Short mmCIF file of C-alpha atoms in Angstrom, two decimals:
data_model
loop_
_atom_site.label_atom_id
_atom_site.label_comp_id
_atom_site.label_asym_id
_atom_site.label_seq_id
_atom_site.Cartn_x
_atom_site.Cartn_y
_atom_site.Cartn_z
CA MET A 1 22.33 5.56 -9.33
CA SER A 2 18.99 4.38 -9.51
CA VAL A 3 15.90 5.24 -7.82
CA ARG A 4 15.19 2.83 -5.02
CA ILE A 5 11.25 2.15 -4.49
CA LEU A 6 9.67 0.10 -1.67
CA PHE A 7 6.05 -1.09 -2.81
CA ILE A 8 3.93 -2.11 -0.06
CA ILE A 9 1.38 -4.62 -1.06
CA PRO A 10 -1.78 -6.12 0.25
CA THR A 11 -0.94 -9.63 -1.09
CA LEU A 12 2.67 -11.28 -1.85
CA SER A 13 1.78 -13.48 -4.33
CA SER A 14 0.02 -11.16 -6.52
CA ALA A 15 0.70 -11.09 -10.17
CA TYR A 16 -0.39 -7.68 -10.56
CA HIS A 17 2.02 -6.19 -8.47
CA GLN A 18 4.90 -8.53 -9.36
CA ASN A 19 4.58 -7.48 -12.95
CA ARG A 20 4.50 -3.57 -11.91
CA VAL A 21 7.75 -4.54 -10.04
CA ASN A 22 9.21 -6.36 -12.90
CA GLU A 23 8.75 -3.62 -15.30
CA LEU A 24 10.57 -1.07 -13.13
CA LEU A 25 13.44 -3.47 -12.38
CA LYS A 26 13.78 -3.80 -16.59
CA LEU A 27 13.92 -0.02 -16.23
CA GLY A 28 16.85 0.00 -13.67
CA ALA A 29 14.70 1.21 -10.55
CA ASN A 30 15.91 -0.65 -7.29
CA CYS A 31 12.75 -2.10 -5.93
CA SER A 32 11.81 -4.08 -2.93
CA VAL A 33 8.74 -5.38 -1.90
CA THR A 34 7.04 -5.92 1.36
CA GLY A 35 3.46 -7.25 2.02
CA PHE A 36 0.97 -9.57 3.59
CA GLN A 37 0.38 -13.41 3.07
CA ARG A 38 -3.03 -14.44 2.21
CA ASP A 39 -4.71 -17.84 1.32
CA TYR A 40 -4.98 -16.89 -2.13
CA TYR A 41 -2.70 -18.66 -4.68
CA LYS A 42 1.17 -19.37 -4.58
CA GLY A 43 2.20 -17.03 -7.08
CA LYS A 44 6.17 -16.82 -8.66
CA LYS A 45 9.30 -16.09 -7.27
CA TRP A 46 10.06 -12.59 -6.93
CA GLU A 47 12.90 -11.13 -8.84
CA ALA A 48 13.04 -8.08 -6.13
CA PRO A 49 13.94 -8.80 -2.34
CA VAL A 50 10.82 -9.44 -0.71
CA ASN A 51 9.68 -9.20 3.29
CA SER A 52 6.49 -10.47 4.62
CA LEU A 53 4.58 -8.48 7.17
CA GLY A 54 2.92 -11.09 8.49
CA TYR A 55 -0.62 -13.22 7.65
CA VAL A 56 -3.86 -11.27 6.97
CA GLU A 57 -7.16 -12.80 6.46
CA HIS A 58 -9.46 -12.10 3.64
CA GLY A 59 -12.56 -9.17 4.39
CA ASN A 60 -13.01 -7.57 7.51
CA TYR A 61 -11.23 -4.34 8.12
CA LEU A 62 -11.34 -5.10 11.98
CA LYS A 63 -9.86 -8.68 11.96
CA ARG A 64 -6.79 -7.43 10.20
CA MET A 65 -6.03 -4.20 11.91
CA LYS A 66 -3.82 -5.61 14.79
CA THR A 67 -1.73 -7.32 11.84
CA LEU A 68 -1.97 -3.93 10.21
CA LEU A 69 -0.66 -2.08 13.05
CA LYS A 70 2.22 -4.58 14.07
CA SER A 71 3.71 -3.76 10.56
CA ILE A 72 4.13 -0.21 11.18
CA PRO A 73 7.64 -0.14 12.70
CA SER A 74 9.04 -2.78 9.83
CA ILE A 75 7.51 -0.29 7.51
CA ARG A 76 9.24 2.59 9.18
CA LYS A 77 12.70 0.37 9.04
CA GLN A 78 12.42 -0.25 5.60
CA SER A 79 11.73 3.19 4.28
CA ASN A 80 14.72 4.74 5.84
CA SER A 81 16.95 4.60 2.83
CA ILE A 82 14.33 4.39 0.12
CA ASP A 83 13.49 7.19 -2.07
CA ALA A 84 9.85 6.14 -3.01
CA VAL A 85 7.37 4.18 -1.19
CA VAL A 86 4.34 2.83 -3.17
CA CYS A 87 1.17 1.66 -1.19
CA PHE A 88 -1.82 0.02 -2.46
CA ASN A 89 -5.33 0.60 -0.96
CA LEU A 90 -6.39 2.54 1.86
CA ASP A 91 -5.52 0.44 4.58
CA LEU A 92 -1.94 0.39 3.34
CA LEU A 93 -1.66 3.97 2.76
CA ILE A 94 -2.70 4.55 6.26
CA ILE A 95 0.00 2.32 8.06
CA THR A 96 2.38 3.77 5.44
CA TRP A 97 1.82 7.31 6.32
CA LEU A 98 1.73 6.27 10.14
CA GLY A 99 4.88 4.35 9.63
CA LEU A 100 6.63 7.78 7.92
CA PHE A 101 5.14 10.20 10.10
CA GLY A 102 7.91 12.12 12.04
CA MET A 103 10.72 10.93 9.93
CA LYS A 104 13.53 13.88 9.17
CA LYS A 105 14.15 12.30 5.63
CA LYS A 106 11.01 11.00 4.20
CA PRO A 107 10.80 9.03 0.78
CA LYS A 108 7.88 10.32 -1.51
CA LEU A 109 4.52 8.67 -0.60
CA ILE A 110 2.77 7.07 -3.89
CA TYR A 111 -0.54 5.81 -3.70
CA ASP A 112 -1.88 3.56 -6.15
CA VAL A 113 -5.48 3.01 -6.09
CA GLY A 114 -6.55 -0.34 -8.23
CA ASP A 115 -9.99 -0.29 -7.13
CA ILE A 116 -12.63 1.28 -5.06
CA ARG A 117 -13.58 -0.83 -2.06
CA SER A 118 -17.20 -1.48 -1.14
CA VAL A 119 -16.76 0.01 2.31
CA LEU A 120 -15.85 3.07 1.29
CA MET A 121 -19.39 3.41 -0.76
CA GLU A 122 -21.41 2.37 2.10
CA LYS A 123 -23.12 4.78 4.30
CA GLY A 124 -22.65 4.69 8.20
CA ALA A 125 -19.92 6.06 10.58
CA PHE A 126 -17.22 3.63 9.72
CA SER A 127 -17.10 4.26 6.13
CA PHE A 128 -17.60 7.95 6.60
CA LEU A 129 -14.59 7.88 8.89
CA LEU A 130 -12.26 6.07 6.20
CA ARG A 131 -13.48 8.51 3.47
CA GLN A 132 -12.05 11.55 5.73
CA ILE A 133 -9.01 9.85 6.73
CA GLU A 134 -8.22 9.23 2.87
CA LYS A 135 -9.09 12.70 2.04
CA PHE A 136 -6.82 13.60 4.69
CA LEU A 137 -3.96 11.47 3.36
CA LEU A 138 -4.61 12.38 -0.41
CA ASN A 139 -3.23 15.93 0.68
CA ARG A 140 -0.10 14.26 2.14
CA ILE A 141 1.11 12.15 -1.10
CA HIS A 142 3.29 13.10 -3.58
CA LEU A 143 1.52 11.29 -6.51
CA LEU A 144 -1.86 9.41 -6.84
CA ILE A 145 -2.02 6.48 -9.45
CA ILE A 146 -5.30 5.30 -10.34
CA THR A 147 -6.46 2.57 -13.03
CA SER A 148 -9.61 4.15 -14.44
CA GLN A 149 -10.57 8.06 -15.18
CA ALA A 150 -13.86 7.07 -13.51
CA TYR A 151 -12.23 7.32 -10.37
CA LEU A 152 -11.99 10.93 -10.81
CA ASP A 153 -14.99 11.73 -12.85
CA GLU A 154 -17.42 10.18 -9.94
#
């Protein structure tokens, strides 16, 4: 039986995420994808099953919050028979953790950090709050994937 992985991605048309999933499919993993639609580019047809969590605008966290929060029940439902959930970016980690909260049989939670968002580096209450939430959630994940050693060093 192959490992069942749910990828929760910020943009369904992302070639980066699609390549990641396709490589795991070649290795025999049973992958599915859920994410958000955006007005970027069309992208290619996925080889894995795909579910849309709705449309989000680029940029402003607060404008996206309603759509993100509405996706939590869907993430929870899709995670019921999954071995691992891989989420990209802090906002997706937050909603994924909320979706998994209280489940009796939780999948392993994996956080993939492809970039550090500028809002996390700013001064101010909102940025401080996001950093504290990330710190809290980092203690609750099973695996952290980073694309640069500099994320750990700085």
